[in-house]
mmCIF file of N, CA and C in Angstrom:
data_model
loop_
_atom_site.group_PDB
_atom_site.id
_atom_site.type_symbol
_atom_site.label_atom_id
_atom_site.label_comp_id
_atom_site.label_asym_id
_atom_site.label_seq_id
_atom_site.Cartn_x
_atom_site.Cartn_y
_atom_site.Cartn_z
ATOM 1 N N MET A 1 20.404 -2.609 4.985
ATOM 2 C CA MET A 1 19.405 -3.634 4.780
ATOM 3 C C MET A 1 19.847 -4.513 3.618
ATOM 4 N N THR A 2 19.890 -5.786 3.851
ATOM 5 C CA THR A 2 20.284 -6.707 2.788
ATOM 6 C C THR A 2 19.089 -6.987 1.868
ATOM 7 N N GLN A 3 19.388 -7.582 0.729
ATOM 8 C CA GLN A 3 18.315 -7.921 -0.194
ATOM 9 C C GLN A 3 17.372 -8.965 0.407
ATOM 10 N N ASP A 4 17.929 -9.906 1.163
ATOM 11 C CA ASP A 4 17.084 -10.915 1.813
ATOM 12 C C ASP A 4 16.161 -10.274 2.843
ATOM 13 N N GLU A 5 16.693 -9.338 3.621
ATOM 14 C CA GLU A 5 15.861 -8.628 4.600
ATOM 15 C C GLU A 5 14.762 -7.830 3.897
ATOM 16 N N ALA A 6 15.115 -7.206 2.802
ATOM 17 C CA ALA A 6 14.140 -6.429 2.036
ATOM 18 C C ALA A 6 13.041 -7.340 1.488
ATOM 19 N N ARG A 7 13.437 -8.463 0.910
ATOM 20 C CA ARG A 7 12.457 -9.399 0.355
ATOM 21 C C ARG A 7 11.513 -9.887 1.458
ATOM 22 N N THR A 8 12.066 -10.230 2.603
ATOM 23 C CA THR A 8 11.247 -10.690 3.726
ATOM 24 C C THR A 8 10.262 -9.610 4.162
ATOM 25 N N ALA A 9 10.747 -8.380 4.290
ATOM 26 C CA ALA A 9 9.886 -7.269 4.708
ATOM 27 C C ALA A 9 8.790 -7.003 3.677
ATOM 28 N N LEU A 10 9.137 -7.058 2.404
ATOM 29 C CA LEU A 10 8.151 -6.808 1.346
ATOM 30 C C LEU A 10 7.088 -7.904 1.303
ATOM 31 N N LEU A 11 7.494 -9.145 1.435
ATOM 32 C CA LEU A 11 6.534 -10.247 1.425
ATOM 33 C C LEU A 11 5.625 -10.196 2.652
ATOM 34 N N LYS A 12 6.199 -9.822 3.788
ATOM 35 C CA LYS A 12 5.393 -9.684 5.010
ATOM 36 C C LYS A 12 4.349 -8.586 4.826
ATOM 37 N N ARG A 13 4.754 -7.467 4.237
ATOM 38 C CA ARG A 13 3.809 -6.372 4.021
ATOM 39 C C ARG A 13 2.714 -6.782 3.037
ATOM 40 N N GLN A 14 3.054 -7.581 2.027
ATOM 41 C CA GLN A 14 2.044 -8.089 1.096
ATOM 42 C C GLN A 14 0.987 -8.896 1.843
ATOM 43 N N GLU A 15 1.430 -9.731 2.761
ATOM 44 C CA GLU A 15 0.502 -10.534 3.564
ATOM 45 C C GLU A 15 -0.381 -9.637 4.430
ATOM 46 N N GLU A 16 0.214 -8.597 5.025
ATOM 47 C CA GLU A 16 -0.553 -7.671 5.855
ATOM 48 C C GLU A 16 -1.617 -6.958 5.026
ATOM 49 N N LEU A 17 -1.269 -6.545 3.821
ATOM 50 C CA LEU A 17 -2.230 -5.875 2.945
ATOM 51 C C LEU A 17 -3.371 -6.811 2.561
ATOM 52 N N ALA A 18 -3.062 -8.060 2.299
ATOM 53 C CA ALA A 18 -4.104 -9.035 1.965
ATOM 54 C C ALA A 18 -5.050 -9.224 3.146
ATOM 55 N N GLU A 19 -4.513 -9.259 4.343
ATOM 56 C CA GLU A 19 -5.344 -9.399 5.543
ATOM 57 C C GLU A 19 -6.216 -8.160 5.740
ATOM 58 N N GLU A 20 -5.657 -6.973 5.516
ATOM 59 C CA GLU A 20 -6.440 -5.742 5.624
ATOM 60 C C GLU A 20 -7.575 -5.749 4.598
ATOM 61 N N ASP A 21 -7.299 -6.227 3.391
ATOM 62 C CA ASP A 21 -8.341 -6.338 2.368
ATOM 63 C C ASP A 21 -9.450 -7.272 2.831
ATOM 64 N N ARG A 22 -9.057 -8.406 3.376
ATOM 65 C CA ARG A 22 -10.031 -9.394 3.830
ATOM 66 C C ARG A 22 -10.927 -8.809 4.920
ATOM 67 N N ILE A 23 -10.318 -8.117 5.856
ATOM 68 C CA ILE A 23 -11.066 -7.549 6.980
ATOM 69 C C ILE A 23 -12.039 -6.464 6.523
ATOM 70 N N SER A 24 -11.644 -5.673 5.544
ATOM 71 C CA SER A 24 -12.460 -4.523 5.155
ATOM 72 C C SER A 24 -13.411 -4.798 3.994
ATOM 73 N N THR A 25 -13.531 -6.039 3.560
ATOM 74 C CA THR A 25 -14.389 -6.365 2.423
ATOM 75 C C THR A 25 -15.815 -5.867 2.643
ATOM 76 N N GLU A 26 -16.371 -6.139 3.785
ATOM 77 C CA GLU A 26 -17.747 -5.752 4.065
ATOM 78 C C GLU A 26 -17.920 -4.234 4.062
ATOM 79 N N SER A 27 -16.927 -3.505 4.516
ATOM 80 C CA SER A 27 -17.012 -2.046 4.581
ATOM 81 C C SER A 27 -17.087 -1.398 3.213
ATOM 82 N N ARG A 28 -16.566 -2.078 2.193
ATOM 83 C CA ARG A 28 -16.539 -1.506 0.841
ATOM 84 C C ARG A 28 -17.778 -1.836 0.022
ATOM 85 N N GLU A 29 -18.644 -2.687 0.553
ATOM 86 C CA GLU A 29 -19.841 -3.080 -0.178
ATOM 87 C C GLU A 29 -20.827 -1.920 -0.260
ATOM 88 N N PRO A 30 -21.689 -1.936 -1.296
ATOM 89 C CA PRO A 30 -22.670 -0.858 -1.445
ATOM 90 C C PRO A 30 -23.564 -0.729 -0.216
ATOM 91 N N VAL A 31 -23.913 0.506 0.087
ATOM 92 C CA VAL A 31 -24.807 0.782 1.203
ATOM 93 C C VAL A 31 -26.228 0.641 0.686
ATOM 94 N N THR A 32 -27.002 -0.203 1.344
ATOM 95 C CA THR A 32 -28.373 -0.417 0.911
ATOM 96 C C THR A 32 -29.320 0.510 1.664
ATOM 97 N N LEU A 33 -30.374 0.875 1.012
ATOM 98 C CA LEU A 33 -31.370 1.757 1.592
ATOM 99 C C LEU A 33 -32.369 0.929 2.388
ATOM 100 N N GLN A 34 -32.397 1.164 3.682
ATOM 101 C CA GLN A 34 -33.352 0.498 4.563
ATOM 102 C C GLN A 34 -34.060 1.579 5.364
ATOM 103 N N GLN A 35 -35.054 2.177 4.753
ATOM 104 C CA GLN A 35 -35.747 3.312 5.352
ATOM 105 C C GLN A 35 -36.336 2.974 6.712
ATOM 106 N N ASP A 36 -36.777 1.742 6.887
ATOM 107 C CA ASP A 36 -37.438 1.395 8.138
ATOM 108 C C ASP A 36 -36.483 1.241 9.316
ATOM 109 N N SER A 37 -35.222 0.880 9.049
ATOM 110 C CA SER A 37 -34.314 0.635 10.165
ATOM 111 C C SER A 37 -33.121 1.590 10.233
ATOM 112 N N VAL A 38 -32.856 2.291 9.159
ATOM 113 C CA VAL A 38 -31.708 3.188 9.145
ATOM 114 C C VAL A 38 -32.176 4.569 8.720
ATOM 115 N N GLY A 39 -31.946 5.543 9.572
ATOM 116 C CA GLY A 39 -32.329 6.902 9.254
ATOM 117 C C GLY A 39 -31.407 7.521 8.230
ATOM 118 N N ARG A 40 -31.800 8.701 7.752
ATOM 119 C CA ARG A 40 -31.037 9.388 6.716
ATOM 120 C C ARG A 40 -29.605 9.685 7.156
ATOM 121 N N LEU A 41 -29.430 10.160 8.390
ATOM 122 C CA LEU A 41 -28.080 10.468 8.869
ATOM 123 C C LEU A 41 -27.242 9.208 9.038
ATOM 124 N N SER A 42 -27.873 8.145 9.486
ATOM 125 C CA SER A 42 -27.145 6.877 9.619
ATOM 126 C C SER A 42 -26.693 6.370 8.259
ATOM 127 N N ARG A 43 -27.550 6.528 7.258
ATOM 128 C CA ARG A 43 -27.187 6.093 5.906
ATOM 129 C C ARG A 43 -26.044 6.952 5.368
ATOM 130 N N MET A 44 -26.102 8.264 5.617
ATOM 131 C CA MET A 44 -25.019 9.146 5.176
ATOM 132 C C MET A 44 -23.709 8.745 5.852
ATOM 133 N N ASP A 45 -23.783 8.402 7.128
ATOM 134 C CA ASP A 45 -22.590 7.961 7.848
ATOM 135 C C ASP A 45 -22.057 6.662 7.246
ATOM 136 N N ALA A 46 -22.962 5.743 6.918
ATOM 137 C CA ALA A 46 -22.549 4.472 6.313
ATOM 138 C C ALA A 46 -21.903 4.705 4.954
ATOM 139 N N MET A 47 -22.441 5.647 4.194
ATOM 140 C CA MET A 47 -21.866 5.962 2.884
ATOM 141 C C MET A 47 -20.481 6.587 3.030
ATOM 142 N N GLN A 48 -20.312 7.427 4.045
ATOM 143 C CA GLN A 48 -19.003 8.023 4.292
ATOM 144 C C GLN A 48 -17.997 6.946 4.695
ATOM 145 N N GLN A 49 -18.415 6.022 5.550
ATOM 146 C CA GLN A 49 -17.544 4.919 5.957
ATOM 147 C C GLN A 49 -17.155 4.066 4.748
ATOM 148 N N GLN A 50 -18.130 3.838 3.862
ATOM 149 C CA GLN A 50 -17.861 3.070 2.648
ATOM 150 C C GLN A 50 -16.835 3.783 1.778
ATOM 151 N N ALA A 51 -16.988 5.090 1.602
ATOM 152 C CA ALA A 51 -16.054 5.866 0.777
ATOM 153 C C ALA A 51 -14.650 5.820 1.363
ATOM 154 N N MET A 52 -14.548 5.906 2.681
ATOM 155 C CA MET A 52 -13.228 5.834 3.318
ATOM 156 C C MET A 52 -12.613 4.451 3.133
ATOM 157 N N ALA A 53 -13.425 3.401 3.245
ATOM 158 C CA ALA A 53 -12.920 2.039 3.040
ATOM 159 C C ALA A 53 -12.457 1.847 1.602
ATOM 160 N N GLN A 54 -13.176 2.422 0.651
ATOM 161 C CA GLN A 54 -12.771 2.315 -0.748
ATOM 162 C C GLN A 54 -11.479 3.079 -1.004
ATOM 163 N N ALA A 55 -11.314 4.224 -0.369
ATOM 164 C CA ALA A 55 -10.071 4.996 -0.511
ATOM 165 C C ALA A 55 -8.893 4.215 0.073
ATOM 166 N N GLN A 56 -9.112 3.563 1.195
ATOM 167 C CA GLN A 56 -8.047 2.747 1.791
ATOM 168 C C GLN A 56 -7.686 1.588 0.869
ATOM 169 N N GLU A 57 -8.681 1.002 0.207
ATOM 170 C CA GLU A 57 -8.419 -0.082 -0.738
ATOM 171 C C GLU A 57 -7.554 0.405 -1.899
ATOM 172 N N ARG A 58 -7.848 1.611 -2.395
ATOM 173 C CA ARG A 58 -7.029 2.171 -3.480
ATOM 174 C C ARG A 58 -5.601 2.420 -3.005
ATOM 175 N N ARG A 59 -5.441 2.880 -1.777
ATOM 176 C CA ARG A 59 -4.096 3.087 -1.221
ATOM 177 C C ARG A 59 -3.355 1.759 -1.128
ATOM 178 N N ARG A 60 -4.044 0.726 -0.655
ATOM 179 C CA ARG A 60 -3.409 -0.597 -0.557
ATOM 180 C C ARG A 60 -3.048 -1.130 -1.939
ATOM 181 N N ALA A 61 -3.881 -0.880 -2.937
ATOM 182 C CA ALA A 61 -3.585 -1.339 -4.307
ATOM 183 C C ALA A 61 -2.321 -0.661 -4.821
ATOM 184 N N GLY A 62 -2.179 0.628 -4.549
ATOM 185 C CA GLY A 62 -0.959 1.336 -4.948
ATOM 186 C C GLY A 62 0.267 0.788 -4.246
ATOM 187 N N GLU A 63 0.108 0.477 -2.964
ATOM 188 C CA GLU A 63 1.235 -0.078 -2.210
ATOM 189 C C GLU A 63 1.597 -1.470 -2.732
ATOM 190 N N ARG A 64 0.581 -2.272 -3.072
ATOM 191 C CA ARG A 64 0.866 -3.595 -3.642
ATOM 192 C C ARG A 64 1.631 -3.483 -4.955
ATOM 193 N N THR A 65 1.301 -2.486 -5.760
ATOM 194 C CA THR A 65 2.012 -2.261 -7.021
ATOM 195 C C THR A 65 3.465 -1.895 -6.748
ATOM 196 N N ARG A 66 3.704 -1.015 -5.780
ATOM 197 C CA ARG A 66 5.082 -0.630 -5.426
ATOM 198 C C ARG A 66 5.866 -1.835 -4.913
ATOM 199 N N ILE A 67 5.216 -2.679 -4.117
ATOM 200 C CA ILE A 67 5.884 -3.870 -3.579
ATOM 201 C C ILE A 67 6.237 -4.833 -4.710
ATOM 202 N N ALA A 68 5.312 -5.043 -5.644
ATOM 203 C CA ALA A 68 5.586 -5.935 -6.783
ATOM 204 C C ALA A 68 6.760 -5.405 -7.605
ATOM 205 N N SER A 69 6.820 -4.097 -7.788
ATOM 206 C CA SER A 69 7.939 -3.496 -8.528
ATOM 207 C C SER A 69 9.252 -3.684 -7.775
ATOM 208 N N ALA A 70 9.207 -3.513 -6.464
ATOM 209 C CA ALA A 70 10.419 -3.688 -5.664
ATOM 210 C C ALA A 70 10.894 -5.134 -5.708
ATOM 211 N N LEU A 71 9.960 -6.082 -5.644
ATOM 212 C CA LEU A 71 10.346 -7.494 -5.739
ATOM 213 C C LEU A 71 10.956 -7.800 -7.104
ATOM 214 N N GLN A 72 10.423 -7.183 -8.141
ATOM 215 C CA GLN A 72 10.997 -7.362 -9.479
ATOM 216 C C GLN A 72 12.410 -6.776 -9.532
ATOM 217 N N ARG A 73 12.590 -5.582 -8.927
ATOM 218 C CA ARG A 73 13.934 -4.986 -8.897
ATOM 219 C C ARG A 73 14.901 -5.879 -8.128
ATOM 220 N N LEU A 74 14.429 -6.537 -7.059
ATOM 221 C CA LEU A 74 15.274 -7.480 -6.321
ATOM 222 C C LEU A 74 15.685 -8.641 -7.228
ATOM 223 N N ASP A 75 14.720 -9.168 -7.964
ATOM 224 C CA ASP A 75 15.013 -10.286 -8.870
ATOM 225 C C ASP A 75 16.014 -9.898 -9.951
ATOM 226 N N GLU A 76 15.954 -8.637 -10.375
ATOM 227 C CA GLU A 76 16.835 -8.153 -11.438
ATOM 228 C C GLU A 76 18.117 -7.524 -10.894
ATOM 229 N N ASP A 77 18.317 -7.609 -9.590
ATOM 230 C CA ASP A 77 19.493 -7.054 -8.914
ATOM 231 C C ASP A 77 19.607 -5.536 -9.123
ATOM 232 N N GLU A 78 18.462 -4.871 -9.191
ATOM 233 C CA GLU A 78 18.414 -3.412 -9.357
ATOM 234 C C GLU A 78 17.890 -2.723 -8.100
ATOM 235 N N TRP A 79 17.518 -3.498 -7.089
ATOM 236 C CA TRP A 79 16.959 -2.930 -5.871
ATOM 237 C C TRP A 79 18.034 -2.150 -5.119
ATOM 238 N N GLY A 80 17.650 -1.010 -4.571
ATOM 239 C CA GLY A 80 18.585 -0.191 -3.806
ATOM 240 C C GLY A 80 19.200 0.928 -4.619
ATOM 241 N N TYR A 81 18.893 0.925 -5.915
ATOM 242 C CA TYR A 81 19.378 1.976 -6.801
ATOM 243 C C TYR A 81 18.185 2.801 -7.278
ATOM 244 N N CYS A 82 18.374 4.085 -7.379
ATOM 245 C CA CYS A 82 17.316 4.993 -7.796
ATOM 246 C C CYS A 82 16.898 4.683 -9.242
ATOM 247 N N ALA A 83 15.599 4.553 -9.447
ATOM 248 C CA ALA A 83 15.078 4.267 -10.785
ATOM 249 C C ALA A 83 15.214 5.466 -11.718
ATOM 250 N N THR A 84 15.424 6.649 -11.160
ATOM 251 C CA THR A 84 15.537 7.854 -11.976
ATOM 252 C C THR A 84 16.987 8.180 -12.320
ATOM 253 N N CYS A 85 17.830 8.274 -11.286
ATOM 254 C CA CYS A 85 19.214 8.706 -11.536
ATOM 255 C C CYS A 85 20.240 7.572 -11.451
ATOM 256 N N GLY A 86 19.845 6.427 -10.901
ATOM 257 C CA GLY A 86 20.750 5.291 -10.813
ATOM 258 C C GLY A 86 21.665 5.293 -9.595
ATOM 259 N N GLU A 87 21.619 6.339 -8.792
ATOM 260 C CA GLU A 87 22.454 6.402 -7.584
ATOM 261 C C GLU A 87 21.882 5.492 -6.494
ATOM 262 N N ASP A 88 22.713 5.200 -5.484
ATOM 263 C CA ASP A 88 22.249 4.405 -4.346
ATOM 264 C C ASP A 88 21.152 5.151 -3.596
ATOM 265 N N ILE A 89 20.152 4.383 -3.140
ATOM 266 C CA ILE A 89 19.124 4.947 -2.271
ATOM 267 C C ILE A 89 19.649 4.801 -0.845
ATOM 268 N N ALA A 90 19.474 5.837 -0.035
ATOM 269 C CA ALA A 90 19.991 5.844 1.338
ATOM 270 C C ALA A 90 19.456 4.653 2.137
ATOM 271 N N GLU A 91 20.344 4.068 2.923
ATOM 272 C CA GLU A 91 20.003 2.910 3.757
ATOM 273 C C GLU A 91 18.791 3.197 4.643
ATOM 274 N N ALA A 92 18.758 4.355 5.274
ATOM 275 C CA ALA A 92 17.647 4.702 6.170
ATOM 276 C C ALA A 92 16.325 4.744 5.402
ATOM 277 N N ARG A 93 16.369 5.245 4.195
ATOM 278 C CA ARG A 93 15.160 5.317 3.364
ATOM 279 C C ARG A 93 14.671 3.912 3.017
ATOM 280 N N LEU A 94 15.578 3.019 2.690
ATOM 281 C CA LEU A 94 15.206 1.644 2.360
ATOM 282 C C LEU A 94 14.699 0.896 3.584
ATOM 283 N N ARG A 95 15.288 1.169 4.735
ATOM 284 C CA ARG A 95 14.810 0.523 5.968
ATOM 285 C C ARG A 95 13.392 0.971 6.297
ATOM 286 N N TYR A 96 13.124 2.244 6.083
ATOM 287 C CA TYR A 96 11.795 2.785 6.367
ATOM 288 C C TYR A 96 10.759 2.179 5.418
ATOM 289 N N ASP A 97 11.107 2.102 4.136
ATOM 290 C CA ASP A 97 10.197 1.539 3.129
ATOM 291 C C ASP A 97 11.011 0.889 2.023
ATOM 292 N N PRO A 98 11.168 -0.433 2.084
ATOM 293 C CA PRO A 98 11.983 -1.116 1.075
ATOM 294 C C PRO A 98 11.391 -1.093 -0.336
ATOM 295 N N SER A 99 10.180 -0.565 -0.486
ATOM 296 C CA SER A 99 9.573 -0.525 -1.822
ATOM 297 C C SER A 99 9.840 0.780 -2.570
ATOM 298 N N VAL A 100 10.529 1.730 -1.931
ATOM 299 C CA VAL A 100 10.758 3.015 -2.605
ATOM 300 C C VAL A 100 11.648 2.823 -3.840
ATOM 301 N N PRO A 101 11.256 3.455 -4.964
ATOM 302 C CA PRO A 101 12.028 3.286 -6.193
ATOM 303 C C PRO A 101 13.059 4.393 -6.437
ATOM 304 N N THR A 102 12.998 5.481 -5.659
ATOM 305 C CA THR A 102 13.865 6.623 -5.939
ATOM 306 C C THR A 102 14.578 7.106 -4.699
ATOM 307 N N CYS A 103 15.679 7.819 -4.932
ATOM 308 C CA CYS A 103 16.403 8.460 -3.844
ATOM 309 C C CYS A 103 15.617 9.702 -3.390
ATOM 310 N N VAL A 104 16.012 10.274 -2.289
ATOM 311 C CA VAL A 104 15.322 11.454 -1.749
ATOM 312 C C VAL A 104 15.361 12.603 -2.750
ATOM 313 N N LYS A 105 16.510 12.807 -3.363
ATOM 314 C CA LYS A 105 16.666 13.919 -4.306
ATOM 315 C C LYS A 105 15.672 13.799 -5.456
ATOM 316 N N CYS A 106 15.583 12.631 -6.067
ATOM 317 C CA CYS A 106 14.678 12.433 -7.189
ATOM 318 C C CYS A 106 13.221 12.419 -6.752
ATOM 319 N N ALA A 107 12.951 11.888 -5.582
ATOM 320 C CA ALA A 107 11.584 11.873 -5.070
ATOM 321 C C ALA A 107 11.061 13.272 -4.813
ATOM 322 N N GLY A 108 11.969 14.168 -4.423
ATOM 323 C CA GLY A 108 11.583 15.544 -4.168
ATOM 324 C C GLY A 108 11.545 16.407 -5.408
ATOM 325 N N GLY A 109 11.992 15.867 -6.525
ATOM 326 C CA GLY A 109 11.982 16.631 -7.782
ATOM 327 C C GLY A 109 13.131 17.603 -7.892
ATOM 328 N N ALA A 110 14.126 17.512 -7.002
ATOM 329 C CA ALA A 110 15.258 18.422 -7.061
ATOM 330 C C ALA A 110 16.154 18.078 -8.249
ATOM 331 N N ASP A 111 16.797 19.084 -8.778
ATOM 332 C CA ASP A 111 17.707 18.862 -9.911
ATOM 333 C C ASP A 111 19.126 18.716 -9.441
#
């Protein structure tokens, strides 16, 4: 994977995350109590859906942070090298996720 391909993939994923955020905005809003139209179980279900939407938002925020770091590494010509040991990150690993900062060995905590 070239640096240009990586940059394109990372920017595309940023756009996808922004769209996912836009779509799920309503799902993350507070659940209001409407005793007359929503029963207790329905409200519990709505609260569970809200919690899941908020968890997905936190996951997307973490992914956006990883993407921003990867774009910075591209700008600094450090992309493709492990942030821990400095060795090359495997091509297959970068193709799967161009935002990964570490090689498999370092990601697994192996010495």
